Amino acid sequence: QSLCIKWFYFSSISGRKYVILGEHDLSKDKDCEDEVEDDDESGDYEDRQCADPIQNITDFKVIPHPAYNFKNFTNDIALIKLNVAANISQNNIKTVCLPFGLEEKNEDGKIMLVIGYGSTETASYSNILLKASLKFMSNENCLMKLQEFYAKKGSTFSKPLSDRQFCAGGEGFKDSCKGDSGMPIQMIENIILSSNGNSKFTWTQHG
């Protein structure tokens, strides 16, 4: 069986916190894309494609993990419970499944997808929702890489990695960055959708 949640972006402006559903470009009130013919020197729009409107939800509750450890960041996760129903019939607001009941497989090199509005090579944040493909790494190999990295700097890495943590990345210039914290990292999994055993490959959120 699968447990599914909604995409969201959590924001705070002038001290007012709210959940934004369906956002892609933070600089626009409505996400639209203009298409212009190549031979159209006038620059007139041939076609404008717009996403469904975003949903701002102010009535919600944040539920931190009761066993969160700020020293080693284990159980660094929280639930956001919406006190009003979101409209998930829109094309820009869908659910993503959690790997509920699945065994975590340490398959080095399996592709994961991280998204966010964090820092880039040229800016402290991005208005456009960005993504990066990262390779899953087992905790054993991850710990070895971290120890090698710190050894080159003349230091040591002694923090243990728990079975509630995992690593992804390790390639140059491909990673999440400052400002991406709290955004999802996902993996393609074969999810059982019902008691009769029907299943399909779909994105599941792992962090």
Coordinates of N, CA and C in Angstrom, one line a residue:
Q1 N 0.8 -1.2 0.0 CA 0.0 0.0 0.0 C 0.9 1.2 0.0
S2 N 0.3 2.3 -0.4 CA 1.1 3.6 -0.5 C 0.4 4.7 0.4
L3 N 1.3 5.6 0.9 CA 0.8 6.7 1.6 C 1.3 8.0 0.8
C4 N 0.3 8.8 0.4 CA 0.7 9.9 -0.5 C 0.4 11.3 0.2
I5 N 1.3 12.2 -0.1 CA 1.2 13.6 0.4 C 1.2 14.6 -0.7
K6 N 0.9 15.8 -0.4 CA 0.9 16.9 -1.4 C 2.2 17.7 -1.5
W7 N 2.5 18.1 -2.8 CA 3.6 19.0 -3.0 C 3.3 20.4 -2.2
F8 N 4.3 21.0 -1.6 CA 4.0 22.3 -1.0 C 5.3 23.1 -1.0
Y9 N 5.2 24.4 -0.9 CA 6.3 25.3 -0.6 C 5.9 26.1 0.6
F10 N 6.7 26.2 1.6 CA 6.5 26.8 2.9 C 7.2 28.2 2.8
S11 N 6.4 29.3 3.1 CA 7.0 30.6 2.9 C 6.6 31.5 4.2
S12 N 7.4 32.5 4.4 CA 7.2 33.5 5.4 C 7.5 34.9 4.9
I13 N 6.5 35.7 4.8 CA 6.7 37.1 4.3 C 6.1 38.0 5.4
S14 N 6.9 39.0 5.8 CA 6.4 40.0 6.8 C 5.9 39.3 8.1
G15 N 6.5 38.1 8.4 CA 6.1 37.4 9.6 C 4.9 36.6 9.5
R16 N 4.2 36.6 8.3 CA 3.0 35.8 8.1 C 3.4 34.5 7.4
K17 N 3.2 33.4 8.0 CA 3.6 32.1 7.4 C 2.4 31.5 6.7
Y18 N 2.7 30.8 5.6 CA 1.6 30.2 4.8 C 2.2 29.1 4.0
V19 N 1.4 28.2 3.5 CA 1.8 27.1 2.6 C 1.3 27.4 1.2
I20 N 2.2 27.3 0.3 CA 1.9 27.6 -1.1 C 1.9 26.3 -1.9
L21 N 0.8 26.0 -2.5 CA 0.7 24.7 -3.4 C 0.7 25.1 -4.8
G22 N 1.4 24.4 -5.6 CA 1.4 24.5 -7.1 C 2.3 25.6 -7.6
E23 N 3.2 26.1 -6.8 CA 4.1 27.2 -7.2 C 5.3 26.7 -8.1
H24 N 5.7 27.5 -9.1 CA 6.9 27.1 -9.9 C 7.8 28.3 -10.0
D25 N 7.2 29.5 -10.3 CA 8.0 30.7 -10.4 C 7.6 31.7 -9.4
L26 N 8.5 32.0 -8.4 CA 8.1 32.9 -7.3 C 8.0 34.4 -7.7
S27 N 8.5 34.7 -8.9 CA 8.5 36.1 -9.3 C 7.2 36.5 -10.0
K28 N 6.3 35.5 -10.3 CA 5.1 35.7 -11.0 C 3.9 35.4 -10.2
D29 N 2.8 36.2 -10.4 CA 1.6 35.8 -9.7 C 0.9 34.6 -10.3
K30 N 1.2 34.4 -11.6 CA 0.6 33.2 -12.3 C 1.7 32.7 -13.2
D31 N 1.9 31.4 -13.2 CA 3.0 30.8 -14.0 C 2.5 30.6 -15.4
C32 N 3.1 31.4 -16.3 CA 2.8 31.4 -17.7 C 4.1 31.2 -18.6
E33 N 3.9 30.7 -19.7 CA 5.0 30.6 -20.7 C 4.5 31.0 -22.0
D34 N 5.3 31.9 -22.7 CA 4.9 32.5 -23.9 C 5.7 31.8 -25.1
E35 N 5.0 31.5 -26.1 CA 5.6 30.9 -27.3 C 5.5 31.9 -28.5
V36 N 6.7 32.2 -29.1 CA 6.7 33.1 -30.2 C 7.2 32.4 -31.4
E37 N 6.6 32.6 -32.6 CA 7.1 32.0 -33.8 C 8.5 32.5 -34.2
D38 N 9.4 31.6 -34.7 CA 10.8 32.0 -35.0 C 10.9 33.1 -36.0
D39 N 9.9 33.2 -36.9 CA 10.0 34.3 -38.0 C 9.1 35.5 -37.6
D40 N 8.7 35.5 -36.4 CA 7.8 36.6 -36.0 C 8.7 37.7 -35.4
E41 N 9.1 38.7 -36.2 CA 10.0 39.8 -35.8 C 9.3 40.8 -34.9
S42 N 8.0 40.8 -34.9 CA 7.2 41.7 -34.1 C 7.3 41.4 -32.6
G43 N 7.6 40.1 -32.3 CA 7.6 39.7 -30.9 C 6.2 39.5 -30.3
D44 N 5.2 39.5 -31.1 CA 3.9 39.3 -30.6 C 3.7 37.8 -30.2
Y45 N 3.0 37.6 -29.1 CA 2.8 36.3 -28.6 C 1.9 35.4 -29.5
E46 N 2.5 34.3 -29.9 CA 1.7 33.3 -30.7 C 0.7 32.6 -29.8
D47 N 1.2 32.2 -28.6 CA 0.4 31.4 -27.7 C 0.9 31.6 -26.3
R48 N 0.1 31.6 -25.3 CA 0.4 31.7 -23.9 C -0.2 30.6 -23.2
Q49 N 0.7 29.8 -22.6 CA 0.3 28.6 -21.8 C 0.4 29.0 -20.3
C50 N -0.6 28.9 -19.5 CA -0.6 29.2 -18.1 C -1.0 28.0 -17.2
A51 N -0.3 27.9 -16.1 CA -0.7 26.8 -15.2 C -1.9 27.3 -14.4
D52 N -2.5 26.3 -13.7 CA -3.6 26.6 -12.8 C -3.1 27.5 -11.7
P53 N -4.0 28.3 -11.1 CA -3.5 29.2 -10.0 C -3.0 28.5 -8.8
I54 N -2.1 29.1 -8.1 CA -1.5 28.5 -6.9 C -2.6 28.6 -5.8
Q55 N -2.3 27.9 -4.7 CA -3.2 27.9 -3.6 C -2.4 28.4 -2.3
N56 N -2.8 29.5 -1.7 CA -2.2 29.9 -0.5 C -3.1 29.5 0.7
I57 N -2.5 28.7 1.6 CA -3.2 28.2 2.8 C -2.6 28.7 4.0
T58 N -3.3 29.4 4.8 CA -2.8 29.9 6.1 C -3.2 29.1 7.3
D59 N -4.2 28.3 7.2 CA -4.7 27.5 8.3 C -4.1 26.1 8.3
F60 N -3.0 26.0 9.1 CA -2.3 24.7 9.1 C -1.5 24.6 10.4
K61 N -1.0 23.4 10.6 CA -0.3 23.1 11.9 C 1.0 22.3 11.5
V62 N 2.1 22.8 12.1 CA 3.4 22.1 11.9 C 3.6 21.1 13.0
I63 N 3.9 19.9 12.7 CA 4.1 18.8 13.7 C 5.6 18.3 13.5
P64 N 6.5 18.8 14.3 CA 7.9 18.3 14.3 C 8.0 16.8 14.8
H65 N 9.0 16.1 14.3 CA 9.3 14.7 14.8 C 9.6 14.8 16.2
P66 N 9.0 14.0 17.1 CA 9.3 14.1 18.5 C 10.7 13.6 18.9
A67 N 11.3 12.9 18.0 CA 12.7 12.4 18.3 C 13.8 13.1 17.5
Y68 N 13.5 14.3 17.0 CA 14.4 15.1 16.3 C 15.7 15.4 17.2
N69 N 16.9 15.2 16.6 CA 18.1 15.4 17.3 C 18.9 16.5 16.5
F70 N 19.0 17.7 17.2 CA 19.6 18.8 16.5 C 21.1 18.7 16.4
K71 N 21.7 17.7 17.1 CA 23.2 17.6 17.1 C 23.6 16.8 15.9
N72 N 22.9 15.7 15.6 CA 23.3 14.9 14.4 C 22.2 14.8 13.3
F73 N 21.2 15.6 13.5 CA 20.1 15.8 12.5 C 19.3 14.5 12.2
T74 N 19.3 13.6 13.1 CA 18.4 12.4 12.9 C 17.0 12.8 13.1
N75 N 16.1 12.2 12.4 CA 14.7 12.5 12.4 C 14.4 13.9 12.1
D76 N 15.1 14.5 11.1 CA 15.0 15.9 10.7 C 13.8 16.0 9.7
I77 N 12.6 15.9 10.3 CA 11.5 15.9 9.4 C 10.3 16.4 10.2
A78 N 9.3 17.0 9.5 CA 8.1 17.4 10.2 C 6.9 17.2 9.2
L79 N 5.7 17.1 9.8 CA 4.5 17.1 9.0 C 3.8 18.5 9.0
I80 N 3.2 18.8 7.9 CA 2.4 20.0 7.9 C 1.0 19.6 7.6
K81 N 0.2 19.8 8.6 CA -1.2 19.3 8.5 C -2.1 20.5 8.1
L82 N -2.7 20.4 6.9 CA -3.6 21.5 6.4 C -4.9 21.3 7.1
N83 N -5.4 22.4 7.6 CA -6.8 22.4 8.3 C -7.9 22.7 7.3
V84 N -7.6 22.9 6.1 CA -8.6 23.1 5.0 C -8.1 22.2 3.9
A85 N -9.1 21.7 3.1 CA -8.8 20.8 2.0 C -8.2 21.5 0.9
A86 N -7.1 20.9 0.3 CA -6.5 21.5 -0.9 C -7.2 20.9 -2.1
N87 N -7.2 21.7 -3.2 CA -7.8 21.2 -4.5 C -6.8 20.5 -5.3
I88 N -6.7 19.2 -5.2 CA -5.7 18.4 -5.9 C -6.2 18.0 -7.3
S89 N -7.3 18.5 -7.8 CA -7.7 18.3 -9.2 C -7.0 19.1 -10.2
Q90 N -6.3 20.1 -9.7 CA -5.5 21.0 -10.6 C -4.3 20.2 -11.1
N91 N -3.8 20.6 -12.4 CA -2.7 19.9 -13.0 C -1.4 20.3 -12.3
N92 N -1.3 21.4 -11.6 CA 0.0 21.8 -10.9 C 0.0 21.4 -9.5
I93 N -1.0 20.7 -9.0 CA -1.0 20.2 -7.6 C -1.3 18.7 -7.6
K94 N -0.4 17.9 -7.3 CA -0.6 16.4 -7.2 C 0.0 15.9 -6.0
T95 N -0.2 14.6 -5.8 CA 0.3 13.9 -4.6 C 1.6 13.2 -5.0
V96 N 2.4 12.9 -3.9 CA 3.6 12.1 -4.1 C 3.6 11.1 -3.0
C97 N 4.0 9.9 -3.3 CA 3.9 8.8 -2.3 C 5.1 8.7 -1.4
L98 N 4.8 8.2 -0.2 CA 5.9 7.9 0.7 C 6.2 6.4 0.6
P99 N 7.5 6.0 0.8 CA 7.8 4.5 0.6 C 7.3 3.7 1.8
F100 N 6.1 3.8 2.1 CA 5.4 3.2 3.3 C 5.4 1.6 3.1
G101 N 6.1 0.9 4.0 CA 6.1 -0.5 3.9 C 7.2 -1.1 3.0
L102 N 8.0 -0.2 2.4 CA 9.1 -0.7 1.5 C 10.3 -0.8 2.3
E103 N 11.2 -1.8 2.0 CA 12.5 -1.9 2.6 C 13.4 -0.9 1.8
E104 N 14.2 -0.2 2.6 CA 15.2 0.7 2.0 C 16.3 -0.1 1.4
K105 N 16.6 0.0 0.1 CA 17.6 -0.8 -0.6 C 18.8 0.1 -0.8
N106 N 19.9 -0.4 -0.3 CA 21.2 0.3 -0.5 C 21.8 0.0 -1.9
E107 N 21.2 0.7 -2.9 CA 21.7 0.4 -4.3 C 22.5 1.7 -4.7
D108 N 23.8 1.6 -4.6 CA 24.6 2.7 -5.0 C 24.4 3.0 -6.4
G109 N 24.3 4.3 -6.7 CA 24.1 4.7 -8.1 C 22.7 4.9 -8.6
K110 N 21.7 4.5 -7.7 CA 20.3 4.7 -8.1 C 20.0 6.2 -8.1
I111 N 19.3 6.6 -9.1 CA 19.0 8.1 -9.3 C 17.9 8.6 -8.4
M112 N 18.2 9.7 -7.7 CA 17.3 10.4 -6.9 C 17.1 11.8 -7.5
L113 N 16.0 12.5 -7.2 CA 15.8 13.8 -7.7 C 15.5 14.7 -6.5
V114 N 16.3 15.8 -6.4 CA 16.1 16.8 -5.4 C 15.7 18.1 -6.1
I115 N 14.7 18.9 -5.5 CA 14.2 20.1 -6.0 C 14.3 21.2 -5.0
G116 N 14.3 22.5 -5.4 CA 14.3 23.6 -4.5 C 14.5 24.9 -5.1
Y117 N 14.4 26.0 -4.3 CA 14.6 27.3 -4.7 C 15.9 27.9 -4.2
G118 N 16.9 27.1 -3.8 CA 18.1 27.5 -3.1 C 19.1 28.2 -4.0
S119 N 20.3 28.4 -3.4 CA 21.4 29.1 -4.0 C 21.8 28.4 -5.3
T120 N 22.3 29.2 -6.3 CA 22.8 28.7 -7.6 C 24.2 29.3 -7.7
E121 N 24.9 29.0 -8.9 CA 26.2 29.5 -9.1 C 26.2 31.0 -9.2
T122 N 25.1 31.6 -9.5 CA 25.1 33.1 -9.8 C 24.2 33.9 -8.8
A123 N 23.4 33.2 -8.0 CA 22.5 34.0 -7.1 C 22.3 33.2 -5.8
S124 N 21.8 34.0 -4.8 CA 21.6 33.5 -3.4 C 20.4 32.6 -3.4
Y125 N 19.5 32.8 -4.3 CA 18.3 31.9 -4.4 C 17.8 32.0 -5.8
S126 N 16.8 31.1 -6.1 CA 16.3 31.0 -7.5 C 14.8 31.3 -7.4
N127 N 14.2 32.1 -8.3 CA 12.8 32.3 -8.4 C 12.1 31.1 -9.0
I128 N 12.9 30.4 -9.9 CA 12.3 29.2 -10.6 C 12.6 28.0 -9.8
L129 N 11.7 27.1 -9.6 CA 11.9 25.8 -9.0 C 12.9 25.0 -9.8
L130 N 14.0 24.6 -9.2 CA 15.1 23.9 -9.9 C 15.1 22.4 -9.5
K131 N 15.8 21.6 -10.2 CA 16.0 20.2 -9.9 C 17.4 19.7 -10.2
A132 N 17.8 18.6 -9.5 CA 19.1 18.0 -9.8 C 19.0 16.5 -9.6
S133 N 19.6 15.8 -10.5 CA 19.6 14.3 -10.3 C 20.9 13.9 -9.6
L134 N 20.7 13.2 -8.5 CA 21.8 12.8 -7.6 C 21.8 11.2 -7.5
K135 N 23.0 10.7 -7.3 CA 23.1 9.2 -7.1 C 23.0 8.8 -5.7
F136 N 22.2 7.8 -5.4 CA 22.1 7.3 -4.0 C 23.4 6.6 -3.6
M137 N 23.8 6.8 -2.4 CA 25.0 6.2 -1.9 C 24.7 5.5 -0.5
S138 N 25.2 4.3 -0.4 CA 24.9 3.6 0.9 C 25.7 4.3 2.0
N139 N 25.2 4.1 3.2 CA 25.8 4.8 4.4 C 27.2 4.4 4.6
E140 N 27.5 3.2 4.3 CA 28.9 2.7 4.4 C 29.8 3.4 3.5
N141 N 29.5 3.5 2.2 CA 30.3 4.3 1.3 C 30.3 5.8 1.6
C142 N 29.2 6.3 2.0 CA 29.1 7.7 2.3 C 30.0 8.1 3.5
L143 N 30.0 7.3 4.5 CA 30.9 7.5 5.7 C 32.4 7.5 5.3
M144 N 32.7 6.6 4.4 CA 34.1 6.5 3.9 C 34.4 7.7 3.1
K145 N 33.5 8.2 2.3 CA 33.8 9.4 1.5 C 34.0 10.6 2.4
L146 N 33.1 10.7 3.4 CA 33.2 11.9 4.3 C 34.5 11.9 5.1
Q147 N 34.9 10.7 5.5 CA 36.2 10.6 6.3 C 37.4 10.9 5.4
E148 N 37.3 10.5 4.1 CA 38.4 10.9 3.2 C 38.4 12.4 2.9
F149 N 37.2 13.0 2.8 CA 37.1 14.4 2.6 C 37.7 15.2 3.7
Y150 N 37.3 14.9 5.0 CA 37.8 15.6 6.1 C 39.3 15.4 6.4
A151 N 39.8 14.1 6.0 CA 41.2 13.9 6.2 C 42.0 14.7 5.3
K152 N 41.6 15.1 4.1 CA 42.3 15.9 3.2 C 42.4 17.4 3.7
K153 N 41.5 17.7 4.6 CA 41.5 19.0 5.2 C 42.2 19.0 6.6
G154 N 42.8 17.9 6.9 CA 43.5 17.8 8.2 C 42.6 17.7 9.4
S155 N 41.3 17.2 9.1 CA 40.4 17.1 10.2 C 39.8 15.6 10.2
T156 N 38.8 15.4 11.1 CA 38.2 14.1 11.2 C 36.7 14.2 11.2
F157 N 36.0 13.2 10.7 CA 34.6 13.1 10.7 C 34.2 12.0 11.6
S158 N 33.6 12.2 12.7 CA 33.3 11.2 13.7 C 31.8 11.0 14.0
K159 N 31.0 11.8 13.3 CA 29.5 11.6 13.6 C 29.0 10.3 12.9
P160 N 28.3 9.5 13.6 CA 27.8 8.3 13.0 C 26.6 8.6 12.1
L161 N 26.3 7.8 11.1 CA 25.2 7.9 10.3 C 24.2 6.8 10.7
S162 N 23.0 7.2 11.1 CA 22.0 6.3 11.6 C 21.3 5.6 10.4
D163 N 20.5 4.6 10.7 CA 19.7 3.9 9.7 C 18.5 4.8 9.2
R164 N 18.3 5.9 9.9 CA 17.3 6.9 9.5 C 17.8 8.0 8.6
Q165 N 19.0 7.9 8.2 CA 19.7 8.9 7.3 C 20.2 8.1 6.1
F166 N 20.3 8.9 5.0 CA 20.9 8.3 3.8 C 21.7 9.4 3.0
C167 N 22.5 9.0 2.1 CA 23.3 10.0 1.4 C 23.0 9.9 -0.1
A168 N 23.2 11.1 -0.8 CA 23.0 11.1 -2.2 C 23.9 12.2 -2.8
G169 N 24.5 12.0 -3.9 CA 25.3 13.1 -4.5 C 26.8 12.6 -4.7
G170 N 27.7 13.5 -4.4 CA 29.1 13.1 -4.5 C 29.8 13.5 -5.8
E171 N 28.9 14.0 -6.8 CA 29.5 14.4 -8.1 C 29.7 16.0 -8.0
G172 N 30.7 16.4 -8.7 CA 31.1 17.8 -8.7 C 30.0 18.7 -9.4
F173 N 29.7 19.8 -8.7 CA 28.8 20.8 -9.2 C 27.3 20.3 -9.3
K174 N 27.0 19.3 -8.6 CA 25.6 18.8 -8.6 C 25.2 18.5 -7.2
D175 N 24.3 19.3 -6.7 CA 23.9 19.1 -5.3 C 22.7 20.0 -4.9
S176 N 22.1 19.8 -3.8 CA 21.3 20.8 -3.2 C 22.2 21.9 -2.6
C177 N 21.6 23.0 -2.2 CA 22.4 24.1 -1.6 C 21.6 24.8 -0.6
K178 N 22.3 25.9 0.0 CA 21.6 26.7 1.0 C 20.3 27.3 0.5
G179 N 19.3 27.1 1.2 CA 17.9 27.5 0.8 C 17.1 26.4 0.3
D180 N 17.7 25.2 0.1 CA 16.9 24.0 -0.4 C 16.4 23.2 0.8
S181 N 16.8 23.5 2.0 CA 16.4 22.7 3.2 C 14.9 22.6 3.3
G182 N 14.4 21.4 3.6 CA 13.0 21.2 3.7 C 12.3 20.8 2.4
M183 N 13.0 20.9 1.3 CA 12.5 20.5 0.0 C 12.7 19.0 -0.2
P184 N 11.9 18.4 -1.1 CA 11.9 16.9 -1.2 C 13.0 16.4 -2.0
I185 N 13.4 15.1 -1.6 CA 14.3 14.3 -2.5 C 13.5 13.0 -2.8
Q186 N 13.5 12.6 -4.0 CA 12.6 11.5 -4.4 C 13.3 10.5 -5.2
M187 N 12.7 9.3 -5.4 CA 13.2 8.2 -6.1 C 12.1 7.4 -6.8
I188 N 12.3 6.9 -7.9 CA 11.4 6.0 -8.6 C 11.3 4.7 -7.9
E189 N 10.1 4.3 -7.5 CA 9.9 3.0 -6.8 C 8.6 2.3 -7.4
N190 N 8.6 1.0 -7.3 CA 7.5 0.2 -7.7 C 6.5 0.1 -6.5
I191 N 5.4 0.8 -6.5 CA 4.5 0.9 -5.4 C 3.3 0.0 -5.6
I192 N 3.0 -0.7 -4.5 CA 1.7 -1.5 -4.5 C 0.6 -0.6 -4.2
L193 N -0.4 -0.4 -5.1 CA -1.5 0.5 -4.9 C -2.7 0.0 -4.2
S194 N -2.9 -1.3 -4.2 CA -4.1 -1.8 -3.6 C -3.9 -3.2 -3.1
S195 N -4.9 -3.7 -2.3 CA -4.7 -5.0 -1.7 C -4.7 -6.2 -2.7
N196 N -5.1 -6.0 -3.9 CA -5.1 -7.1 -4.9 C -3.7 -7.2 -5.6
G197 N -2.8 -6.3 -5.2 CA -1.4 -6.5 -5.7 C -1.1 -5.6 -6.9
N198 N -2.0 -4.8 -7.4 CA -1.7 -3.9 -8.5 C -0.6 -2.9 -8.1
S199 N 0.3 -2.7 -9.0 CA 1.4 -1.8 -8.7 C 1.8 -1.0 -9.9
K200 N 2.6 0.1 -9.7 CA 3.2 0.8 -10.8 C 4.4 1.6 -10.3
F201 N 5.3 1.9 -11.2 CA 6.5 2.7 -10.9 C 6.1 4.2 -10.8
T202 N 6.4 4.8 -9.7 CA 6.0 6.2 -9.4 C 7.1 6.8 -8.5
W203 N 7.1 8.2 -8.5 CA 8.0 8.9 -7.6 C 7.6 8.7 -6.1
T204 N 8.5 8.4 -5.3 CA 8.2 8.4 -3.8 C 9.2 9.3 -3.2
Q205 N 8.7 10.0 -2.1 CA 9.5 11.0 -1.4 C 10.3 10.3 -0.2
H206 N 11.6 10.5 -0.2 CA 12.4 9.8 0.8 C 13.0 10.8 1.8
G207 N 12.8 12.1 1.6 CA 13.4 13.0 2.6 C 12.9 14.5 2.2

